[in-house]
mmCIF file of C-alpha atoms in Angstrom:
data_model
loop_
_atom_site.group_PDB
_atom_site.id
_atom_site.type_symbol
_atom_site.label_atom_id
_atom_site.label_comp_id
_atom_site.label_asym_id
_atom_site.label_seq_id
_atom_site.Cartn_x
_atom_site.Cartn_y
_atom_site.Cartn_z
ATOM 1 C CA MET A 384 256.596 180.152 245.138
ATOM 2 C CA ASN A 385 256.799 184.104 244.812
ATOM 3 C CA HIS A 386 254.314 184.784 241.468
ATOM 4 C CA GLY A 387 255.827 188.932 241.642
ATOM 5 C CA PRO A 388 253.546 191.590 240.837
ATOM 6 C CA THR A 389 250.132 190.371 240.922
ATOM 7 C CA LEU A 390 246.913 192.795 240.584
ATOM 8 C CA VAL A 391 243.224 191.537 241.796
ATOM 9 C CA ILE A 392 240.134 193.279 240.969
ATOM 10 C CA HIS A 393 236.381 192.868 241.729
ATOM 11 C CA GLY A 394 233.159 194.586 240.288
ATOM 12 C CA GLY A 395 230.866 193.636 243.228
ATOM 13 C CA ALA A 396 228.701 190.410 243.859
ATOM 14 C CA GLY A 397 225.019 189.455 243.971
ATOM 15 C CA LEU A 398 222.031 188.019 242.202
ATOM 16 C CA MET A 399 223.200 187.651 238.726
ATOM 17 C CA ILE A 400 220.845 185.042 237.515
ATOM 18 C CA ARG A 401 222.929 183.153 234.016
ATOM 19 C CA LYS A 402 220.123 182.196 232.365
ATOM 20 C CA ASN A 403 218.826 185.638 232.550
ATOM 21 C CA PHE A 404 222.228 187.457 231.851
ATOM 22 C CA PRO A 405 222.422 187.364 228.038
ATOM 23 C CA LEU A 406 226.233 186.201 226.925
ATOM 24 C CA GLU A 407 226.677 189.632 224.786
ATOM 25 C CA GLU A 408 225.916 191.635 228.036
ATOM 26 C CA GLN A 409 228.301 189.104 230.139
ATOM 27 C CA ARG A 410 230.686 190.231 227.659
ATOM 28 C CA LYS A 411 230.396 194.088 228.284
ATOM 29 C CA TYR A 412 231.389 193.618 232.004
ATOM 30 C CA LEU A 413 234.201 190.844 231.231
ATOM 31 C CA ASP A 414 235.633 193.224 228.469
ATOM 32 C CA ALA A 415 235.346 196.103 231.452
ATOM 33 C CA LEU A 416 237.251 193.774 233.789
ATOM 34 C CA ASP A 417 239.935 193.254 230.924
ATOM 35 C CA GLU A 418 240.832 196.858 230.563
ATOM 36 C CA SER A 419 240.794 197.531 234.364
ATOM 37 C CA LEU A 420 243.287 194.801 234.942
ATOM 38 C CA ARG A 421 245.218 195.806 231.804
ATOM 39 C CA ALA A 422 245.618 199.812 233.092
ATOM 40 C CA GLY A 423 246.656 198.651 236.364
ATOM 41 C CA ASN A 424 249.065 195.867 235.015
ATOM 42 C CA ALA A 425 250.662 198.458 232.973
ATOM 43 C CA ILE A 426 251.723 200.038 236.309
ATOM 44 C CA LEU A 427 253.121 197.008 238.005
ATOM 45 C CA LEU A 428 254.891 195.986 234.637
ATOM 46 C CA ALA A 429 256.697 199.435 234.626
ATOM 47 C CA GLY A 430 258.058 199.150 238.161
ATOM 48 C CA GLY A 431 255.442 201.199 239.584
ATOM 49 C CA SER A 432 253.711 201.277 242.731
ATOM 50 C CA SER A 433 250.994 198.966 243.900
ATOM 51 C CA ILE A 434 248.942 202.044 245.143
ATOM 52 C CA ASP A 435 249.339 203.740 241.731
ATOM 53 C CA ALA A 436 248.157 200.167 239.806
ATOM 54 C CA VAL A 437 244.973 199.874 242.395
ATOM 55 C CA GLU A 438 244.094 203.383 242.156
ATOM 56 C CA THR A 439 244.435 203.200 238.149
ATOM 57 C CA ALA A 440 242.221 199.838 238.133
ATOM 58 C CA VAL A 441 239.436 201.400 240.197
ATOM 59 C CA ARG A 442 239.091 204.712 238.176
ATOM 60 C CA VAL A 443 238.739 202.400 234.922
ATOM 61 C CA LEU A 444 235.736 200.951 236.735
ATOM 62 C CA GLU A 445 234.462 204.339 238.644
ATOM 63 C CA ASP A 446 234.310 205.700 234.908
ATOM 64 C CA CYS A 447 232.391 202.468 233.523
ATOM 65 C CA PRO A 448 228.543 203.041 233.930
ATOM 66 C CA LEU A 449 228.009 199.219 234.521
ATOM 67 C CA PHE A 450 229.274 199.188 238.047
ATOM 68 C CA ASN A 451 227.960 200.844 241.207
ATOM 69 C CA ALA A 452 230.883 202.946 241.736
ATOM 70 C CA GLY A 453 231.492 206.420 240.102
ATOM 71 C CA LYS A 454 229.355 206.791 237.174
ATOM 72 C CA GLY A 455 227.635 204.010 237.600
ATOM 73 C CA SER A 456 226.606 204.809 241.176
ATOM 74 C CA VAL A 457 222.858 203.858 242.572
ATOM 75 C CA PHE A 458 220.137 206.179 244.047
ATOM 76 C CA THR A 459 219.557 207.143 247.437
ATOM 77 C CA ILE A 460 216.025 207.135 248.532
ATOM 78 C CA GLY A 461 216.104 210.845 248.312
ATOM 79 C CA GLY A 462 217.484 210.580 244.243
ATOM 80 C CA LYS A 463 221.142 211.583 244.771
ATOM 81 C CA ASN A 464 224.145 210.026 244.316
ATOM 82 C CA GLU A 465 226.270 209.565 247.468
ATOM 83 C CA LEU A 466 229.766 208.269 246.588
ATOM 84 C CA GLU A 467 232.380 206.760 249.054
ATOM 85 C CA ALA A 468 235.903 205.120 248.490
ATOM 86 C CA SER A 469 239.127 204.253 250.698
ATOM 87 C CA ILE A 470 242.613 202.992 249.860
ATOM 88 C CA MET A 471 245.156 201.412 252.058
ATOM 89 C CA ILE A 472 248.946 200.276 251.567
ATOM 90 C CA GLY A 473 250.505 197.653 254.228
ATOM 91 C CA THR A 474 253.078 198.805 255.454
ATOM 92 C CA LYS A 475 254.130 198.859 259.405
ATOM 93 C CA ILE A 476 252.235 202.152 260.311
ATOM 94 C CA HIS A 477 249.098 200.979 257.883
ATOM 95 C CA PRO A 478 248.472 204.504 256.183
ATOM 96 C CA ALA A 479 244.950 204.631 254.923
ATOM 97 C CA GLY A 480 242.695 207.395 253.235
ATOM 98 C CA ALA A 481 239.107 207.509 253.231
ATOM 99 C CA CYS A 482 236.116 209.883 252.050
ATOM 100 C CA THR A 483 232.095 209.275 251.745
ATOM 101 C CA LEU A 484 229.018 211.526 251.071
ATOM 102 C CA LEU A 485 230.479 212.579 247.991
ATOM 103 C CA HIS A 486 228.241 214.105 245.262
ATOM 104 C CA THR A 487 230.700 216.047 243.149
ATOM 105 C CA VAL A 488 233.972 214.176 243.097
ATOM 106 C CA LYS A 489 234.405 212.278 239.835
ATOM 107 C CA ASN A 490 236.627 209.667 240.610
ATOM 108 C CA PRO A 491 236.227 209.269 244.830
ATOM 109 C CA ILE A 492 239.280 206.393 244.798
ATOM 110 C CA SER A 493 241.967 209.572 243.714
ATOM 111 C CA LEU A 494 240.303 211.431 246.577
ATOM 112 C CA ALA A 495 241.237 208.751 249.168
ATOM 113 C CA LYS A 496 244.411 208.571 247.371
ATOM 114 C CA THR A 497 245.129 212.254 248.115
ATOM 115 C CA ILE A 498 244.531 212.319 251.506
ATOM 116 C CA LEU A 499 246.561 209.179 252.256
ATOM 117 C CA LEU A 500 249.773 210.631 250.665
ATOM 118 C CA ASP A 501 249.414 214.371 251.506
ATOM 119 C CA PRO A 502 251.617 215.503 253.962
ATOM 120 C CA LYS A 503 249.655 218.363 255.109
ATOM 121 C CA ASN A 504 247.036 216.196 256.044
ATOM 122 C CA PRO A 505 246.794 214.255 259.592
ATOM 123 C CA HIS A 506 243.553 212.846 258.924
ATOM 124 C CA VAL A 507 242.086 209.358 257.554
ATOM 125 C CA PHE A 508 238.436 210.023 256.779
ATOM 126 C CA LEU A 509 236.859 212.742 255.263
ATOM 127 C CA GLY A 510 233.477 213.278 254.281
ATOM 128 C CA GLY A 511 230.780 215.586 252.894
ATOM 129 C CA GLU A 512 230.927 219.082 251.622
ATOM 130 C CA GLU A 513 234.662 219.575 253.683
ATOM 131 C CA ALA A 514 235.913 216.481 251.775
ATOM 132 C CA GLU A 515 234.651 217.794 248.143
ATOM 133 C CA LYS A 516 236.199 221.256 248.992
ATOM 134 C CA TYR A 517 239.377 219.720 250.391
ATOM 135 C CA ALA A 518 239.302 217.685 246.641
ATOM 136 C CA LYS A 519 238.892 220.806 244.529
ATOM 137 C CA THR A 520 241.781 222.670 246.292
ATOM 138 C CA ASN A 521 243.576 219.201 245.793
ATOM 139 C CA GLY A 522 243.450 219.568 241.886
ATOM 140 C CA LEU A 523 240.954 216.665 241.339
ATOM 141 C CA GLU A 524 238.093 216.845 238.902
ATOM 142 C CA ILE A 525 235.126 218.128 240.392
ATOM 143 C CA VAL A 526 231.906 217.403 238.426
ATOM 144 C CA ASP A 527 228.092 218.398 238.463
ATOM 145 C CA PRO A 528 226.116 215.832 240.418
ATOM 146 C CA GLY A 529 224.033 215.172 237.271
ATOM 147 C CA TYR A 530 227.444 213.414 235.636
ATOM 148 C CA PHE A 531 226.455 210.421 237.705
ATOM 149 C CA TRP A 532 222.631 210.271 236.427
ATOM 150 C CA THR A 533 222.116 207.248 234.260
ATOM 151 C CA LYS A 534 218.936 206.058 232.997
ATOM 152 C CA SER A 535 219.153 202.116 234.406
ATOM 153 C CA ARG A 536 220.205 203.573 237.772
ATOM 154 C CA TRP A 537 216.991 206.070 237.958
ATOM 155 C CA GLU A 538 214.878 203.148 236.750
ATOM 156 C CA GLN A 539 215.748 200.681 239.361
ATOM 157 C CA HIS A 540 215.754 203.460 241.931
ATOM 158 C CA LYS A 541 211.880 204.709 240.616
ATOM 159 C CA ARG A 542 210.853 200.884 240.762
ATOM 160 C CA ARG A 543 211.914 200.067 244.168
ATOM 161 C CA LEU A 544 210.099 203.797 245.222
ATOM 162 C CA GLU A 545 206.775 202.145 243.177
ATOM 163 C CA LYS A 546 206.708 198.878 244.972
ATOM 164 C CA GLY A 547 206.881 201.331 248.321
ATOM 165 C CA LYS A 548 210.243 199.895 249.522
ATOM 166 C CA GLY A 549 213.597 202.060 250.109
ATOM 167 C CA ILE A 550 216.260 199.793 251.647
ATOM 168 C CA SER A 551 215.117 197.748 254.668
ATOM 169 C CA LEU A 552 218.159 196.314 256.656
ATOM 170 C CA ALA A 553 215.665 194.330 258.473
ATOM 171 C CA PHE A 554 214.984 192.618 255.285
ATOM 172 C CA GLU A 555 218.643 192.448 254.097
ATOM 173 C CA ASP A 556 219.228 190.980 257.229
ATOM 174 C CA SER A 557 216.888 187.999 257.477
ATOM 175 C CA ILE A 558 216.082 187.014 253.931
ATOM 176 C CA ASN A 559 216.849 183.420 252.766
ATOM 177 C CA LEU A 560 218.693 184.003 249.967
ATOM 178 C CA PRO A 561 219.462 180.646 248.650
ATOM 179 C CA SER A 562 215.616 179.664 249.534
ATOM 180 C CA LEU A 563 214.388 182.830 247.642
ATOM 181 C CA ARG A 564 216.621 182.080 244.685
ATOM 182 C CA SER A 565 215.541 178.478 244.021
ATOM 183 C CA LYS A 566 212.079 179.399 244.451
ATOM 184 C CA ASN A 567 211.816 182.739 242.240
ATOM 185 C CA ASP A 568 214.690 183.253 239.531
ATOM 186 C CA ASN A 569 213.010 186.487 238.577
ATOM 187 C CA PHE A 570 214.093 187.726 241.825
ATOM 188 C CA ASP A 571 214.310 191.677 241.550
ATOM 189 C CA TYR A 572 217.646 192.774 241.955
ATOM 190 C CA TYR A 573 218.926 195.707 243.154
ATOM 191 C CA PRO A 574 222.546 196.575 243.199
ATOM 192 C CA LYS A 575 224.719 196.804 246.696
ATOM 193 C CA GLY A 576 227.903 195.971 245.141
ATOM 194 C CA THR A 577 231.155 197.858 245.009
ATOM 195 C CA VAL A 578 234.402 197.735 242.993
ATOM 196 C CA GLY A 579 237.615 197.228 244.514
ATOM 197 C CA ALA A 580 241.305 196.007 243.447
ATOM 198 C CA VAL A 581 244.547 194.850 245.580
ATOM 199 C CA ALA A 582 248.190 194.787 244.096
ATOM 200 C CA VAL A 583 251.376 193.717 245.134
ATOM 201 C CA ASP A 584 254.449 195.592 243.489
ATOM 202 C CA ILE A 585 257.898 194.449 242.957
ATOM 203 C CA ASN A 586 258.912 195.425 246.347
ATOM 204 C CA GLY A 587 256.739 193.025 247.956
ATOM 205 C CA ILE A 588 253.827 196.267 249.087
ATOM 206 C CA ILE A 589 250.260 195.546 249.327
ATOM 207 C CA ALA A 590 247.693 197.967 248.372
ATOM 208 C CA SER A 591 243.913 197.748 248.540
ATOM 209 C CA ALA A 592 241.289 199.856 247.049
ATOM 210 C CA THR A 593 237.794 200.084 247.421
ATOM 211 C CA SER A 594 234.859 202.779 245.852
ATOM 212 C CA THR A 595 231.271 202.377 245.417
ATOM 213 C CA GLY A 596 227.776 203.947 244.996
ATOM 214 C CA GLY A 597 226.472 202.288 248.236
ATOM 215 C CA LEU A 598 222.901 200.307 248.156
ATOM 216 C CA THR A 599 220.174 201.280 245.942
ATOM 217 C CA ASN A 600 217.825 203.439 247.781
ATOM 218 C CA LYS A 601 220.011 203.930 250.693
ATOM 219 C CA LYS A 602 218.790 206.567 253.287
ATOM 220 C CA ASP A 603 220.431 209.922 252.442
ATOM 221 C CA GLY A 604 223.430 210.180 254.528
ATOM 222 C CA ARG A 605 224.037 206.098 255.039
ATOM 223 C CA ILE A 606 227.653 205.338 255.212
ATOM 224 C CA GLY A 607 228.645 201.960 254.704
ATOM 225 C CA ASP A 608 231.741 199.254 255.147
ATOM 226 C CA THR A 609 233.620 200.771 251.805
ATOM 227 C CA PRO A 610 235.209 203.730 253.344
ATOM 228 C CA LEU A 611 235.527 202.339 257.350
ATOM 229 C CA ILE A 612 239.073 200.718 256.957
ATOM 230 C CA ALA A 613 239.256 196.995 258.624
ATOM 231 C CA CYS A 614 235.952 196.672 257.227
ATOM 232 C CA GLY A 615 235.653 196.437 253.484
ATOM 233 C CA THR A 616 239.392 197.556 253.512
ATOM 234 C CA TRP A 617 242.497 196.330 254.904
ATOM 235 C CA ALA A 618 246.345 195.936 253.550
ATOM 236 C CA ASP A 619 249.217 194.337 255.523
ATOM 237 C CA ASN A 620 252.296 193.176 253.841
ATOM 238 C CA GLU A 621 252.832 190.374 256.474
ATOM 239 C CA THR A 622 249.206 188.564 255.696
ATOM 240 C CA CYS A 623 247.104 190.287 252.983
ATOM 241 C CA GLY A 624 245.397 192.969 250.870
ATOM 242 C CA VAL A 625 241.443 192.532 250.844
ATOM 243 C CA SER A 626 238.659 194.390 249.273
ATOM 244 C CA GLY A 627 235.323 193.245 249.780
ATOM 245 C CA THR A 628 231.769 193.418 248.481
ATOM 246 C CA GLY A 629 228.005 192.689 249.168
ATOM 247 C CA ASP A 630 226.085 193.480 252.648
ATOM 248 C CA GLY A 631 227.722 196.249 254.299
ATOM 249 C CA GLU A 632 226.002 195.942 257.384
ATOM 250 C CA PHE A 633 227.692 192.695 257.784
ATOM 251 C CA PHE A 634 231.104 193.846 256.859
ATOM 252 C CA ILE A 635 231.071 196.488 259.455
ATOM 253 C CA ARG A 636 229.459 194.609 262.324
ATOM 254 C CA TYR A 637 232.054 191.571 261.667
ATOM 255 C CA GLY A 638 235.065 193.585 260.503
ATOM 256 C CA ILE A 639 235.113 190.996 257.765
ATOM 257 C CA ALA A 640 238.289 192.439 255.751
ATOM 258 C CA GLN A 641 240.613 192.642 258.600
ATOM 259 C CA ASP A 642 239.111 189.292 259.711
ATOM 260 C CA VAL A 643 240.858 187.519 256.755
ATOM 261 C CA ALA A 644 243.900 189.086 257.402
ATOM 262 C CA ALA A 645 243.669 188.073 261.138
ATOM 263 C CA ARG A 646 243.234 184.452 260.686
ATOM 264 C CA MET A 647 246.031 184.706 258.504
ATOM 265 C CA LYS A 648 248.188 185.672 261.364
ATOM 266 C CA TYR A 649 247.058 184.300 264.349
ATOM 267 C CA LEU A 650 245.985 180.759 262.884
ATOM 268 C CA GLY A 651 248.520 180.378 260.290
ATOM 269 C CA GLU A 652 245.657 179.955 257.454
ATOM 270 C CA ASN A 653 246.856 180.601 253.903
ATOM 271 C CA VAL A 654 245.164 183.204 251.579
ATOM 272 C CA SER A 655 242.379 180.477 250.329
ATOM 273 C CA GLN A 656 241.641 179.165 253.977
ATOM 274 C CA ALA A 657 241.429 182.179 255.467
ATOM 275 C CA ALA A 658 239.430 183.956 252.430
ATOM 276 C CA SER A 659 236.667 181.140 252.440
ATOM 277 C CA THR A 660 236.230 180.899 255.971
ATOM 278 C CA VAL A 661 235.202 184.415 256.413
ATOM 279 C CA ILE A 662 232.648 184.431 253.721
ATOM 280 C CA GLU A 663 231.445 180.961 255.133
ATOM 281 C CA ASN A 664 231.103 182.544 258.371
ATOM 282 C CA VAL A 665 229.404 185.822 256.759
ATOM 283 C CA LYS A 666 226.875 183.662 254.763
ATOM 284 C CA LYS A 667 225.645 181.485 258.696
ATOM 285 C CA VAL A 668 224.683 184.908 259.825
ATOM 286 C CA GLY A 669 222.747 185.731 256.637
ATOM 287 C CA GLY A 670 224.791 188.122 254.646
ATOM 288 C CA GLU A 671 225.742 188.116 251.148
ATOM 289 C CA ALA A 672 229.529 188.631 250.653
ATOM 290 C CA GLY A 673 232.277 188.521 248.165
ATOM 291 C CA VAL A 674 236.075 189.630 248.883
ATOM 292 C CA ILE A 675 239.447 189.569 246.915
ATOM 293 C CA VAL A 676 242.419 188.607 248.644
ATOM 294 C CA LEU A 677 246.110 188.804 247.724
ATOM 295 C CA ASP A 678 249.144 188.235 249.923
ATOM 296 C CA LYS A 679 253.130 189.586 249.179
ATOM 297 C CA TYR A 680 253.491 186.432 247.282
ATOM 298 C CA GLY A 681 251.188 186.974 244.432
ATOM 299 C CA ASN A 682 248.810 184.290 245.558
ATOM 300 C CA VAL A 683 244.872 185.145 245.166
ATOM 301 C CA ALA A 684 241.666 184.089 246.762
ATOM 302 C CA MET A 685 238.083 185.507 245.674
ATOM 303 C CA PRO A 686 235.697 183.512 247.659
ATOM 304 C CA PHE A 687 231.948 184.830 247.625
ATOM 305 C CA ASN A 688 228.732 183.036 248.953
ATOM 306 C CA SER A 689 226.182 184.946 246.244
ATOM 307 C CA LEU A 690 225.054 183.682 242.663
ATOM 308 C CA GLY A 691 228.191 185.793 240.949
ATOM 309 C CA MET A 692 230.902 188.087 241.351
ATOM 310 C CA TYR A 693 232.408 190.372 238.528
ATOM 311 C CA ARG A 694 236.240 189.694 239.486
ATOM 312 C CA GLY A 695 239.730 188.850 237.773
ATOM 313 C CA TYR A 696 243.162 188.718 238.013
ATOM 314 C CA ILE A 697 246.406 189.191 236.365
ATOM 315 C CA ARG A 698 250.112 188.423 237.367
ATOM 316 C CA THR A 699 252.779 190.835 235.566
ATOM 317 C CA PHE A 700 255.514 188.278 234.503
ATOM 318 C CA GLU A 701 252.358 186.368 232.286
ATOM 319 C CA GLY A 702 250.380 189.673 231.122
ATOM 320 C CA VAL A 703 247.141 187.710 230.566
ATOM 321 C CA PRO A 704 243.825 188.820 232.109
ATOM 322 C CA HIS A 705 241.851 186.236 234.002
ATOM 323 C CA MET A 706 238.177 187.228 234.377
ATOM 324 C CA ALA A 707 234.758 185.540 235.512
ATOM 325 C CA ILE A 708 231.218 186.359 236.851
ATOM 326 C CA PHE A 709 230.250 182.946 237.953
ATOM 327 C CA ASP A 710 232.582 179.658 238.299
ATOM 328 C CA GLU A 711 234.403 179.336 235.338
ATOM 329 C CA MET A 712 237.732 181.925 234.891
ATOM 330 C CA THR A 713 238.116 183.422 231.080
ATOM 331 C CA ASN A 714 240.356 185.439 229.197
#
């Protein structure tokens, strides 16, 4: 069955403790997901391209301080916001654009898209000051670094410093998350999520996009999986589009986004089988992860091995957003 143009999004996976998450706060996140879905779907409904749809959907989440991307980005251990993003189209030559180590580009996903579409640019990946110069030259919105400061993220940064901890990747790799959750429901959650979107348009073309502020108190200069094609982002019309969230080092080491597509291509698995198996395999090696996956027929999968993942999808022929944080979907 072909479901037609479809958009699926996520706002990050992690340790959301349901009983410590008031319903009115949950509603704020669901409303933001709803806004993102409707904005991206408007592009698809008008016959627009999947790349425009995912850019639009992700920009809404980047502009929302609730999510760890754009305005809501976390701080490095040095007290900076360092943003990154990537975008990809699923056609045969796999066009892609990516950027990292950004401090002044308001919407990194738009820079990634510009890198992809610019006929004068031969590169897939730009970073740091040169990427920001490129963004300014191409008319993208540049902001003062203070734009990304938010009280909640700054307090998370300070709490981590007061505990004498940066981000310990050895800790992230070895921690027994299920055991820890069962013993301590007040486990201090530090965002390591992303935002992302995958869409298929009326022409059956898939596009994927991912954007993030990274890990709370990551080392300055750390680059995660989000801007790395095949790790945090992948798109292939013949298999699927993928955007990931969770422990970035696992996504890098295991090439998670492309792994989902590879299982579909070489093992003949469907979207749900491939996505669920990959996420289960990440769990077996100690990683916390979630992915959103979409094929050219509009089949959706959104598995995760954390306590929750902000996520949702909309099919253009229905026009009804479906969102969830925990197990049950809502609209």
